[in-house]
Amino acid sequence: AQTVTQSQPEMSVQEAETVTLSCTYDTSENNYYLFWYKQPPSRQMILVIRQEAYKQQNATENRFSVNFQKAAKSFSLKISDSQLGDTAMYFCAFSPPQGAQKLVFGQGTRLTINP
Amino acid sequence: DAGVIQSPRHEVTEMGQEVTLRCKPISGHDYLFWYRQTMMRGLELLIYFNNNVPIDDSGMPEDRFSAKMPNASFSTLKIQPSEPRDSAVYFCASSPYGTGNYGYTFGSGTRLTVV
């Protein structure tokens, strides 16, 4: 069974700093998808970024980028120029490639951006 | 597009009562998922549907839980009888092709409190 581990329960940085959230996963699959979701205090789950395992290039979305290390089964999220609105829970998630398999989520990292 | 719509946003009920949570997926999305979020267990998939047909209900905790999708635009999750340990946030999510290409679009969740 696939598992996703986020080893940092909480993190806190100052506004405008860069922060990196860690995620590791365990799978025997070769092709799969990885995601980062953001859950602000409003409770809404928002897709931040996605990565396809067969693509070596790291995904980027504006200030958000990932460092995908397939051999190490590592998928970290880097937030550059952090903003107060980035304060949220961040969840890493794994999906196998075929059909509507369930997303397996990590336990989350609570990120606080301080003014 | 209004996104995935869940109702009610909050529900407080007494132990033993029946609770019905509702979800309207995004039009054209073939897959619908019900997740439960708790502090102890994180995000757990309860059940998912493809074209209104339940595909995997292995995450449904016990017979007190049931889910239906009578048509492409409506799904319900029912708990009868409810117990305090059912207190959680329940999310509905939909996807056009399953998880691989797009991830899920989540609703805003229903916070259920059973007293």
XYZ file of N, CA and C in Angstrom:
690
model
N 0.844 -1.190 0.000
C 0.000 0.000 0.000
C 0.884 1.246 0.000
N 0.365 2.248 -0.699
C 1.125 3.493 -0.740
C 0.945 4.263 0.565
N 2.016 4.902 0.979
C 1.953 5.775 2.153
C 2.642 7.090 1.821
N 2.179 8.137 2.485
C 2.738 9.474 2.306
C 3.084 10.027 3.687
N 4.304 10.519 3.833
C 4.764 11.002 5.129
C 5.213 12.456 5.033
N 4.647 13.273 5.896
C 5.095 14.663 6.044
C 5.681 14.772 7.447
N 6.958 14.968 7.522
C 7.668 14.868 8.795
C 7.643 16.151 9.621
N 7.120 17.226 9.052
C 7.102 18.521 9.757
C 5.658 18.867 10.121
N 5.249 18.638 11.343
C 3.865 18.966 11.714
C 3.582 20.469 11.629
N 4.580 21.285 11.973
C 4.375 22.728 11.958
C 5.642 23.422 11.492
N 5.440 24.550 10.799
C 6.553 25.412 10.408
C 6.090 26.854 10.491
N 7.064 27.729 10.702
C 6.755 29.144 10.825
C 7.901 29.951 10.228
N 7.583 30.897 9.353
C 8.599 31.752 8.748
C 8.088 33.189 8.698
N 8.999 34.102 8.424
C 8.632 35.500 8.261
C 8.196 35.755 6.826
N 7.305 36.717 6.715
C 6.846 37.137 5.393
C 8.043 37.456 4.491
N 7.922 37.053 3.228
C 8.919 37.268 2.174
C 10.044 36.232 2.180
N 10.114 35.422 3.205
C 11.114 34.364 3.227
C 10.693 33.201 2.327
N 11.650 32.346 2.064
C 11.397 31.113 1.320
C 11.288 29.955 2.311
N 10.333 29.084 2.068
C 10.123 27.949 2.967
C 9.946 26.680 2.138
N 10.458 25.586 2.660
C 10.347 24.300 1.973
C 9.665 23.288 2.885
N 8.605 22.679 2.363
C 7.868 21.650 3.088
C 8.261 20.278 2.530
N 8.489 19.328 3.404
C 8.980 18.020 2.999
C 7.858 16.993 2.857
N 8.066 16.075 1.950
C 7.120 14.974 1.752
C 7.887 13.787 1.196
N 7.682 12.635 1.777
C 8.205 11.397 1.219
C 7.057 10.425 1.049
N 7.237 9.480 0.153
C 6.162 8.533 -0.129
C 6.767 7.172 -0.404
N 5.926 6.185 -0.318
C 6.381 4.819 -0.540
C 5.444 4.159 -1.541
N 6.013 3.661 -2.630
C 5.214 2.984 -3.632
C 6.107 2.077 -4.455
N 5.511 1.047 -5.034
C 6.222 0.171 -5.964
C 5.887 0.514 -7.414
N 4.996 1.503 -7.582
C 4.622 1.932 -8.920
C 5.758 2.717 -9.564
N 5.776 2.695 -10.903
C 6.769 3.490 -11.620
C 6.171 4.791 -12.130
N 4.920 4.733 -12.519
C 4.215 5.938 -12.954
C 3.148 6.290 -11.953
N 3.092 7.547 -11.606
C 2.109 8.009 -10.632
C 2.079 9.526 -10.662
N 1.225 10.094 -9.828
C 1.079 11.538 -9.758
C 1.205 11.978 -8.307
N 1.753 13.145 -8.135
C 1.907 13.730 -6.804
C 1.301 15.122 -6.792
N 0.742 15.484 -5.660
C 0.042 16.757 -5.544
C 0.382 17.422 -4.218
N 0.285 18.729 -4.221
C 0.252 19.501 -2.981
C -1.073 20.256 -2.946
N -1.772 20.099 -1.799
C -3.009 20.818 -1.552
C -2.802 21.769 -0.385
N -3.485 22.898 -0.474
C -3.473 23.904 0.580
C -4.853 23.962 1.222
N -4.880 23.987 2.560
C -6.153 24.135 3.274
C -6.053 25.324 4.220
N -6.522 26.494 3.799
C -6.493 27.672 4.670
C -7.547 27.546 5.766
N -7.598 28.494 6.680
C -8.591 28.436 7.756
C -10.032 28.338 7.256
N -10.278 28.745 6.039
C -11.628 28.620 5.487
C -12.042 27.170 5.272
N -11.082 26.267 5.357
C -11.332 24.821 5.266
C -11.317 24.308 3.834
N -11.388 25.173 2.854
C -11.403 24.743 1.454
C -10.077 24.078 1.097
N -10.153 22.937 0.420
C -8.949 22.254 -0.081
C -8.655 22.768 -1.488
N -7.464 23.326 -1.658
C -7.115 23.973 -2.922
C -5.885 23.297 -3.510
N -5.994 22.869 -4.769
C -4.858 22.253 -5.441
C -3.816 23.329 -5.747
N -2.594 23.097 -5.275
C -1.511 24.061 -5.465
C -0.672 23.705 -6.677
N -0.285 22.429 -6.761
C 0.643 22.034 -7.810
C 0.592 20.518 -7.970
N 0.885 20.050 -9.168
C 0.893 18.618 -9.430
C 2.145 18.251 -10.208
N 2.563 17.000 -10.050
C 3.768 16.497 -10.703
C 3.489 15.110 -11.250
N 3.867 14.881 -12.494
C 3.757 13.551 -13.076
C 5.105 12.854 -12.935
N 5.094 11.641 -12.428
C 6.348 10.965 -12.081
C 7.239 10.693 -13.285
N 6.643 10.564 -14.463
C 7.472 10.252 -15.625
C 8.116 11.506 -16.226
N 7.779 12.653 -15.701
C 8.405 13.900 -16.131
C 9.510 14.271 -15.142
N 10.699 14.413 -15.644
C 11.815 14.735 -14.763
C 11.829 16.203 -14.377
N 11.237 17.045 -15.207
C 11.245 18.465 -14.910
C 10.336 18.762 -13.738
N 10.848 19.541 -12.806
C 10.059 19.913 -11.625
C 8.968 20.903 -12.006
N 7.780 20.675 -11.457
C 6.643 21.555 -11.734
C 6.801 22.885 -10.999
N 6.298 23.940 -11.612
C 6.281 25.255 -10.974
C 4.949 25.930 -11.254
N 4.481 26.697 -10.290
C 3.262 27.505 -10.417
C 3.513 28.809 -9.673
N 3.969 29.798 -10.430
C 4.242 31.118 -9.846
C 5.258 30.980 -8.706
N 4.879 31.304 -7.490
C 5.823 31.257 -6.358
C 6.018 29.841 -5.801
N 5.270 28.902 -6.308
C 5.312 27.534 -5.796
C 6.090 26.652 -6.774
N 6.999 25.865 -6.239
C 7.736 24.917 -7.060
C 7.998 23.667 -6.247
N 8.296 22.589 -6.953
C 8.581 21.342 -6.256
C 9.991 20.892 -6.580
N 10.514 20.075 -5.659
C 11.766 19.371 -5.894
C 11.424 17.887 -5.859
N 11.299 17.301 -7.029
C 10.878 15.908 -7.153
C 12.121 15.042 -7.347
N 12.357 14.164 -6.388
C 13.487 13.235 -6.440
C 12.907 11.828 -6.468
N 12.754 11.278 -7.692
C 12.033 10.016 -7.829
C 12.748 8.866 -7.133
N 14.045 8.790 -7.286
C 14.785 7.674 -6.684
C 14.683 7.705 -5.164
N 14.680 8.883 -4.616
C 14.580 9.036 -3.155
C 13.134 9.048 -2.689
N 12.180 9.051 -3.626
C 10.754 9.128 -3.315
C 10.480 10.328 -2.418
N 10.950 11.448 -2.899
C 10.813 12.701 -2.166
C 10.144 13.736 -3.050
N 9.284 14.543 -2.454
C 8.490 15.516 -3.216
C 8.265 16.744 -2.330
N 9.212 17.640 -2.305
C 9.109 18.794 -1.421
C 8.515 19.989 -2.156
N 7.877 20.853 -1.403
C 7.244 22.064 -1.935
C 8.009 23.287 -1.442
N 8.422 24.133 -2.383
C 9.099 25.370 -2.030
C 8.184 26.543 -2.329
N 8.016 27.389 -1.323
C 7.231 28.608 -1.483
C 8.198 29.789 -1.392
N 8.303 30.530 -2.458
C 9.196 31.689 -2.506
C 8.431 32.959 -2.180
N 9.151 33.938 -1.614
C 8.522 35.224 -1.305
C 7.190 35.004 -0.580
N 7.238 34.296 0.528
C 6.012 33.887 1.222
C 5.156 35.090 1.605
N 3.855 34.894 1.563
C 2.879 35.929 1.866
C 1.971 35.487 3.005
N 1.361 36.453 3.661
C 0.480 36.130 4.800
C -0.626 35.171 4.375
N -1.084 35.311 3.133
C -2.147 34.435 2.637
C -1.707 33.009 2.395
N -0.418 32.746 2.534
C 0.065 31.367 2.401
C -0.126 30.585 3.698
N -0.498 31.244 4.756
C -0.758 30.562 6.030
C -1.875 29.548 5.845
N -1.568 28.278 6.120
C -2.525 27.200 5.858
C -1.925 25.867 6.268
N -2.762 24.837 6.235
C -2.266 23.461 6.265
C -1.936 23.059 4.838
N -0.827 22.350 4.682
C -0.420 21.880 3.360
C -0.349 20.355 3.400
N -1.011 19.743 2.420
C -1.067 18.296 2.339
C -0.407 17.818 1.054
N 0.452 16.836 1.213
C 1.032 16.140 0.079
C 0.147 14.939 -0.221
N -0.027 14.605 -1.501
C -0.902 13.498 -1.857
C -0.332 12.721 -3.033
N -0.624 11.428 -3.041
C -0.125 10.497 -4.055
C -1.310 9.859 -4.765
N -1.154 9.646 -6.073
C -2.168 8.931 -6.832
C -1.520 7.992 -7.836
N -1.948 6.727 -7.870
C -1.463 5.847 -8.937
C -2.063 6.290 -10.264
N -1.561 5.813 -11.388
C -1.889 6.440 -12.665
C -3.208 6.020 -13.290
N -3.743 4.898 -12.898
C -4.837 4.357 -13.686
C -6.170 4.545 -12.995
N -7.070 5.174 -13.708
C -8.429 5.298 -13.221
C -8.535 6.186 -12.001
N -9.669 6.149 -11.395
C -9.928 7.028 -10.252
C -9.525 6.348 -8.968
N -8.267 6.073 -8.839
C -7.784 5.528 -7.581
C -7.808 6.627 -6.530
N -7.865 6.216 -5.304
C -7.984 7.212 -4.259
C -6.682 7.985 -4.110
N -6.820 9.260 -3.793
C -5.681 10.067 -3.394
C -5.306 9.660 -1.973
N -4.025 9.383 -1.752
C -3.526 9.086 -0.414
C -2.821 10.335 0.090
N -3.278 10.836 1.220
C -2.773 12.089 1.764
C -1.793 11.863 2.911
N -0.832 12.770 3.022
C -0.017 12.840 4.217
C -0.796 13.491 5.347
N -0.175 13.571 6.514
C -0.854 14.111 7.688
C -0.888 15.638 7.709
N -0.145 16.258 6.840
C -0.202 17.705 6.727
C 0.884 18.420 7.500
N 1.214 19.625 7.036
C 2.132 20.538 7.716
C 1.411 21.862 7.898
N 1.352 22.321 9.131
C 0.730 23.621 9.398
C 1.775 24.707 9.230
N 1.579 25.559 8.226
C 2.526 26.630 7.918
C 1.950 27.968 8.354
N 2.728 28.707 9.111
C 2.339 30.042 9.533
C 3.331 31.054 8.979
N 2.814 32.068 8.298
C 3.643 33.162 7.790
C 3.443 34.348 8.730
N 4.505 34.802 9.332
C 4.427 35.894 10.301
C 4.756 37.230 9.654
N 4.041 38.283 10.026
C 4.310 39.601 9.432
C 5.603 40.214 9.954
N -18.483 28.484 -13.332
C -18.752 27.229 -12.660
C -18.757 27.455 -11.146
N -19.762 26.916 -10.445
C -19.899 27.185 -9.018
C -19.017 26.273 -8.198
N -18.342 25.314 -8.787
C -17.531 24.393 -8.029
C -18.364 23.293 -7.408
N -17.742 22.526 -6.527
C -18.444 21.467 -5.808
C -19.190 22.104 -4.638
N -20.470 21.823 -4.550
C -21.298 22.473 -3.532
C -21.743 21.449 -2.503
N -21.437 21.744 -1.248
C -21.847 20.872 -0.158
C -22.790 21.602 0.780
N -23.724 20.842 1.334
C -24.611 21.398 2.348
C -24.965 20.327 3.365
N -25.205 20.731 4.607
C -24.981 22.062 5.156
C -23.508 22.313 5.403
N -23.139 23.506 5.752
C -21.755 23.815 6.070
C -21.402 23.336 7.474
N -22.367 23.451 8.356
C -22.206 22.971 9.720
C -23.454 22.173 10.101
N -23.247 21.135 10.887
C -24.374 20.332 11.361
C -24.062 19.884 12.779
N -24.988 20.191 13.676
C -24.871 19.723 15.057
C -26.089 18.848 15.329
N -25.850 17.659 15.803
C -26.946 16.738 16.033
C -26.702 15.946 17.295
N -27.747 15.347 17.788
C -27.627 14.533 18.989
C -27.344 13.085 18.625
N -26.618 12.433 19.468
C -26.305 11.022 19.282
C -27.587 10.230 19.033
N -27.506 9.347 18.032
C -28.656 8.530 17.705
C -29.507 9.067 16.571
N -29.325 10.341 16.239
C -30.106 10.935 15.165
C -29.507 10.589 13.808
N -30.367 10.668 12.792
C -29.917 10.477 11.417
C -29.368 11.781 10.859
N -28.271 11.679 10.139
C -27.643 12.861 9.537
C -27.475 12.607 8.043
N -27.825 13.585 7.234
C -27.644 13.485 5.787
C -26.831 14.659 5.283
N -25.736 14.344 4.645
C -24.877 15.353 4.039
C -25.084 15.312 2.533
N -25.021 16.488 1.896
C -25.361 16.580 0.482
C -24.219 17.165 -0.332
N -24.175 16.746 -1.596
C -23.096 17.205 -2.469
C -23.592 17.322 -3.909
N -23.218 18.433 -4.533
C -23.459 18.629 -5.963
C -22.104 18.758 -6.637
N -21.721 17.788 -7.478
C -20.410 17.866 -8.119
C -20.402 18.873 -9.262
N -19.235 19.110 -9.794
C -19.106 19.976 -10.959
C -19.712 19.272 -12.163
N -20.483 20.002 -12.926
C -21.128 19.425 -14.092
C -20.089 18.859 -15.059
N -20.330 17.615 -15.487
C -19.404 16.981 -16.421
C -18.340 16.126 -15.759
N -18.213 16.240 -14.451
C -17.265 15.387 -13.733
C -17.893 14.013 -13.507
N -17.150 12.982 -13.922
C -17.693 11.624 -13.865
C -17.447 10.933 -12.531
N -16.510 11.468 -11.748
C -16.127 10.815 -10.499
C -16.504 11.696 -9.319
N -17.000 11.051 -8.276
C -17.343 11.765 -7.054
C -16.798 10.981 -5.870
N -16.191 11.717 -4.947
C -15.512 11.111 -3.799
C -16.052 11.724 -2.501
N -16.165 10.902 -1.494
C -16.472 11.376 -0.133
C -15.274 11.079 0.763
N -14.760 12.119 1.414
C -13.646 12.005 2.346
C -14.087 12.473 3.725
N -13.406 11.955 4.736
C -13.608 12.406 6.101
C -12.269 12.897 6.641
N -12.292 14.026 7.345
C -11.060 14.574 7.917
C -11.191 14.694 9.428
N -10.279 14.063 10.149
C -10.195 14.191 11.595
C -8.751 14.474 11.981
N -8.570 14.990 13.171
C -7.218 15.258 13.646
C -6.424 13.969 13.775
N -7.080 12.921 14.246
C -6.359 11.677 14.531
C -6.015 10.905 13.269
N -6.920 10.891 12.303
C -6.743 10.007 11.150
C -6.491 10.756 9.849
N -6.532 12.079 9.900
C -6.273 12.855 8.689
C -7.408 12.713 7.688
N -7.066 12.719 6.410
C -8.049 12.617 5.327
C -8.180 11.162 4.893
N -9.410 10.644 5.015
C -9.668 9.254 4.656
C -10.745 9.198 3.574
N -10.498 8.404 2.546
C -11.517 8.192 1.535
C -12.565 7.233 2.066
N -13.817 7.636 1.985
C -14.908 6.773 2.441
C -15.454 5.936 1.290
N -15.763 6.600 0.172
C -16.377 5.927 -0.969
C -16.186 6.801 -2.192
N -16.178 6.167 -3.383
C -16.230 6.978 -4.584
C -17.119 6.339 -5.647
N -17.646 7.193 -6.508
C -18.580 6.821 -7.562
C -17.965 7.160 -8.923
N -18.306 6.347 -9.901
C -18.005 6.653 -11.295
C -19.307 6.557 -12.078
N -19.680 7.640 -12.727
C -20.948 7.665 -13.468
C -22.115 7.167 -12.609
N -22.160 7.662 -11.392
C -23.241 7.413 -10.430
C -23.199 6.020 -9.805
N -22.240 5.205 -10.167
C -22.151 3.847 -9.637
C -21.068 3.787 -8.560
N -21.382 3.250 -7.373
C -20.335 3.127 -6.341
C -19.274 2.131 -6.771
N -18.015 2.543 -6.713
C -16.920 1.709 -7.182
C -16.151 1.081 -6.016
N -15.890 1.884 -5.010
C -15.090 1.406 -3.887
C -15.643 2.013 -2.612
N -16.227 1.188 -1.771
C -16.768 1.672 -0.484
C -16.002 1.058 0.684
N -14.804 0.602 0.424
C -14.034 -0.076 1.463
C -13.661 0.850 2.623
N -13.731 2.133 2.412
C -13.414 3.080 3.474
C -14.586 3.447 4.361
N -15.753 3.005 4.018
C -16.931 3.298 4.848
C -16.747 2.579 6.181
N -16.770 3.304 7.285
C -16.356 2.723 8.561
C -17.261 1.594 9.057
N -18.520 1.665 8.835
C -19.426 0.618 9.310
C -20.792 0.805 8.677
N -21.677 -0.129 9.002
C -22.985 -0.133 8.338
C -23.824 1.095 8.644
N -23.434 1.845 9.614
C -24.212 3.060 9.929
C -24.050 4.115 8.824
N -23.045 3.944 8.009
C -22.765 4.895 6.929
C -23.289 4.327 5.614
N -23.946 5.192 4.845
C -24.374 4.801 3.506
C -24.282 6.007 2.588
N -24.023 5.769 1.311
C -23.916 6.851 0.336
C -24.674 6.467 -0.922
N -25.267 7.477 -1.530
C -26.011 7.263 -2.765
C -25.673 8.365 -3.760
N -25.875 8.034 -5.023
C -25.739 9.031 -6.080
C -26.834 8.761 -7.100
N -28.022 9.282 -6.862
C -29.163 8.969 -7.732
C -29.054 9.537 -9.137
N -28.263 10.589 -9.307
C -28.045 11.147 -10.642
C -26.689 11.854 -10.674
N -26.330 12.346 -11.838
C -24.984 12.906 -12.025
C -24.748 14.203 -11.263
N -25.794 14.797 -10.741
C -25.631 16.106 -10.107
C -25.914 16.099 -8.613
N -26.004 14.916 -8.005
C -26.378 14.899 -6.595
C -25.913 13.623 -5.917
N -25.350 13.790 -4.706
C -24.970 12.638 -3.907
C -25.257 12.931 -2.445
N -25.529 11.890 -1.681
C -25.751 12.034 -0.251
C -24.888 11.043 0.512
N -24.508 11.443 1.692
C -23.843 10.574 2.655
C -24.697 10.603 3.913
N -25.144 9.446 4.330
C -26.060 9.361 5.461
C -25.416 8.561 6.583
N -25.626 9.039 7.793
C -25.167 8.334 8.990
C -26.383 8.098 9.873
N -26.646 6.838 10.165
C -27.812 6.485 10.953
C -27.550 5.183 11.725
N -27.538 5.217 13.047
C -27.602 6.384 13.924
C -26.227 7.032 14.089
N -26.210 8.306 14.333
C -24.939 9.013 14.505
C -24.384 8.789 15.911
N -23.042 8.858 16.016
C -22.349 8.698 17.279
C -21.326 9.831 17.426
N -20.945 10.163 18.657
C -19.969 11.254 18.849
C -18.681 11.056 18.066
N -18.249 9.814 17.890
C -16.993 9.585 17.164
C -17.113 9.851 15.668
N -18.311 10.112 15.193
C -18.501 10.504 13.791
C -18.207 11.987 13.573
N -17.997 12.705 14.629
C -17.706 14.144 14.514
C -16.433 14.334 13.695
N -16.544 15.128 12.638
C -15.439 15.303 11.686
C -15.868 16.326 10.651
N -14.941 16.642 9.740
C -15.300 17.402 8.549
C -15.414 16.411 7.395
N -16.530 16.465 6.695
C -16.776 15.569 5.579
C -16.686 16.371 4.285
N -15.800 15.904 3.409
C -15.593 16.573 2.132
C -16.153 15.723 0.999
N -16.723 16.413 0.045
C -17.066 15.831 -1.229
C -16.109 16.412 -2.265
N -15.707 15.608 -3.233
C -14.816 16.082 -4.289
C -15.241 15.439 -5.601
N -14.944 16.097 -6.691
C -15.244 15.507 -7.995
C -14.061 15.677 -8.930
N -14.057 14.854 -9.974
C -12.958 14.849 -10.923
C -13.479 14.393 -12.273
N -12.958 14.987 -13.356
C -13.472 14.585 -14.664
C -12.948 13.242 -15.140
N -11.714 12.881 -14.768
C -11.133 11.654 -15.303
C -10.484 10.798 -14.230
N -10.801 11.047 -12.973
C -10.077 10.391 -11.911
C -8.925 11.271 -11.459
N -8.058 10.759 -10.684
C -7.085 11.607 -10.011
C -5.898 11.993 -10.882
N -5.568 11.164 -11.836
C -4.264 11.303 -12.445
C -3.995 12.618 -13.121
N -4.937 13.063 -13.957
C -4.656 14.257 -14.730
C -4.906 15.549 -13.980
N -5.901 15.548 -13.125
C -6.349 16.818 -12.578
C -6.345 16.898 -11.059
N -6.185 15.789 -10.390
C -6.445 15.832 -8.960
C -7.944 15.998 -8.759
N -8.333 16.345 -7.583
C -9.746 16.542 -7.280
C -10.061 18.022 -7.129
N -11.332 18.366 -7.327
C -11.854 19.648 -6.870
C -12.738 19.371 -5.670
N -12.381 19.966 -4.552
C -13.104 19.717 -3.304
C -14.199 20.746 -3.080
N -15.237 20.315 -2.369
C -16.206 21.241 -1.820
C -15.661 21.862 -0.541
N -16.449 22.701 0.059
C -16.021 23.413 1.263
C -16.160 22.593 2.534
N -16.745 21.413 2.406
C -16.848 20.527 3.551
C -18.050 20.807 4.446
N -18.451 19.777 5.160
C -19.481 19.897 6.195
C -18.853 19.516 7.525
N -18.891 20.438 8.479
C -18.389 20.117 9.818
C -19.528 19.512 10.615
N -19.399 18.247 10.956
C -20.427 17.523 11.708
C -19.994 17.389 13.154
N -20.867 17.783 14.051
C -20.651 17.609 15.481
C -21.801 16.795 16.033
N -21.467 15.662 16.640
C -22.481 14.803 17.251
C -22.287 14.883 18.767
N -23.330 15.340 19.450
C -23.220 15.531 20.898
C -24.059 14.499 21.650
